[in-house]
């Protein structure tokens, strides 16, 4: 990818790609540093072509450099407006994300052990993990609630005619005998580990 050559495949059986265009963006550690647009994608049905993306060498930029490719509609369609993305891809050009190599517990989010919940708090988020339910029941990110309540495991669905056929040997009967229709979630114990990162 250092040369900026990408392969574009047309998976349509009867249509070329003249109805879409390509947008490319390069990010250095999440910051947009280059962008461009290629209008003429005329792959015939089933055809692959190679395109040269005019990217500058990322070798001199520290951190992770990513190329994002987006294929978008030129004109509005009955099912989507102009500019709607119908395909995308991501390529790592160079480097790795800059990470904090200090694994000390002191730099981790704060964990508080309450009677009924574990509370995990970072710079811009707050999570509560229910000891009773064994699941996250509250998640707040940048002042906004992400979930309203914890998710529930559900292993039962209404049987179909095929499930019920066969009497005692039917799938439905075996499910009921196994207690799938009366499943109860139970937490035996919880434990928090704060000594080290793994």
Tab-separated table of N, CA and C in Angstrom, residues 108-123 125-132 135-140 191-193:
chain	number	residue	atom	x	y	z
A	108	UNK	N	-5.158	2.797	35.095
A	108	UNK	CA	-6.381	2.161	34.625
A	108	UNK	C	-7.608	2.914	35.122
A	109	UNK	N	-8.779	2.676	34.485
A	109	UNK	CA	-10.015	3.257	35.009
A	109	UNK	C	-10.226	2.836	36.461
A	110	UNK	N	-10.931	3.659	37.201
A	110	UNK	CA	-11.153	3.396	38.627
A	110	UNK	C	-12.263	2.366	38.812
A	111	UNK	N	-11.976	1.316	39.572
A	111	UNK	CA	-12.958	0.281	39.886
A	111	UNK	C	-13.368	0.393	41.346
A	112	UNK	N	-14.679	0.503	41.589
A	112	UNK	CA	-15.202	0.578	42.952
A	112	UNK	C	-16.160	-0.581	43.184
A	113	UNK	N	-15.945	-1.285	44.280
A	113	UNK	CA	-16.772	-2.446	44.625
A	113	UNK	C	-17.872	-2.007	45.584
A	114	UNK	N	-19.101	-1.848	45.068
A	114	UNK	CA	-20.257	-1.502	45.894
A	114	UNK	C	-20.992	-2.784	46.305
A	115	UNK	N	-22.038	-2.636	47.083
A	115	UNK	CA	-22.775	-3.800	47.570
A	115	UNK	C	-23.395	-4.602	46.429
A	116	UNK	N	-24.055	-3.909	45.498
A	116	UNK	CA	-24.798	-4.599	44.440
A	116	UNK	C	-24.156	-4.492	43.066
A	117	UNK	N	-23.222	-3.554	42.910
A	117	UNK	CA	-22.634	-3.342	41.583
A	117	UNK	C	-21.137	-3.086	41.687
A	118	UNK	N	-20.450	-3.331	40.576
A	118	UNK	CA	-19.095	-2.837	40.390
A	118	UNK	C	-19.203	-1.575	39.550
A	119	UNK	N	-18.522	-0.530	39.956
A	119	UNK	CA	-18.528	0.732	39.228
A	119	UNK	C	-17.155	0.939	38.595
A	120	UNK	N	-17.143	1.175	37.290
A	120	UNK	CA	-15.904	1.416	36.554
A	120	UNK	C	-15.978	2.811	35.957
A	121	UNK	N	-14.996	3.652	36.287
A	121	UNK	CA	-15.055	5.056	35.870
A	121	UNK	C	-13.746	5.489	35.234
A	122	UNK	N	-13.864	6.116	34.052
A	122	UNK	CA	-12.716	6.666	33.347
A	122	UNK	C	-12.903	8.146	33.109
A	123	UNK	N	-12.092	8.723	32.230
A	123	UNK	CA	-12.152	10.164	31.985
A	123	UNK	C	-13.507	10.616	31.458
A	125	UNK	N	-16.287	8.195	30.792
A	125	UNK	CA	-17.301	7.143	30.824
A	125	UNK	C	-17.501	6.624	32.246
A	126	UNK	N	-18.663	6.028	32.452
A	126	UNK	CA	-19.000	5.413	33.744
A	126	UNK	C	-19.830	4.166	33.454
A	127	UNK	N	-19.385	3.018	33.968
A	127	UNK	CA	-20.074	1.751	33.742
A	127	UNK	C	-20.399	1.105	35.081
A	128	UNK	N	-21.601	0.546	35.178
A	128	UNK	CA	-21.972	-0.230	36.357
A	128	UNK	C	-22.285	-1.661	35.936
A	129	UNK	N	-21.652	-2.602	36.638
A	129	UNK	CA	-21.828	-4.027	36.368
A	129	UNK	C	-22.589	-4.645	37.530
A	130	UNK	N	-23.780	-5.165	37.245
A	130	UNK	CA	-24.643	-5.713	38.292
A	130	UNK	C	-24.134	-7.073	38.764
A	131	UNK	N	-23.927	-7.194	40.064
A	131	UNK	CA	-23.527	-8.489	40.627
A	131	UNK	C	-24.684	-9.486	40.586
A	132	UNK	N	-25.893	-8.989	40.715
A	132	UNK	CA	-27.062	-9.862	40.724
A	132	UNK	C	-27.355	-10.430	39.341
A	135	UNK	N	-24.211	-8.688	34.528
A	135	UNK	CA	-24.188	-7.972	33.253
A	135	UNK	C	-24.085	-6.474	33.495
A	136	UNK	N	-23.692	-5.757	32.454
A	136	UNK	CA	-23.659	-4.294	32.513
A	136	UNK	C	-25.095	-3.782	32.519
A	137	UNK	N	-25.454	-2.996	33.519
A	137	UNK	CA	-26.812	-2.451	33.564
A	137	UNK	C	-26.844	-0.940	33.414
A	138	UNK	N	-25.663	-0.309	33.329
A	138	UNK	CA	-25.605	1.138	33.124
A	138	UNK	C	-24.293	1.479	32.434
A	139	UNK	N	-24.394	2.291	31.375
A	139	UNK	CA	-23.196	2.690	30.625
A	139	UNK	C	-23.398	4.123	30.161
A	140	UNK	N	-22.583	5.013	30.692
A	140	UNK	CA	-22.681	6.428	30.353
A	140	UNK	C	-21.384	6.874	29.698
A	191	UNK	N	-16.300	-11.562	41.194
A	191	UNK	CA	-14.987	-11.231	41.736
A	191	UNK	C	-14.358	-10.146	40.880
A	192	UNK	N	-13.743	-9.172	41.518
A	192	UNK	CA	-13.022	-8.133	40.788
A	192	UNK	C	-11.529	-8.348	40.970
A	193	UNK	N	-10.780	-8.176	39.889
A	193	UNK	CA	-9.327	-8.321	39.919
A	193	UNK	C	-8.699	-6.964	39.653
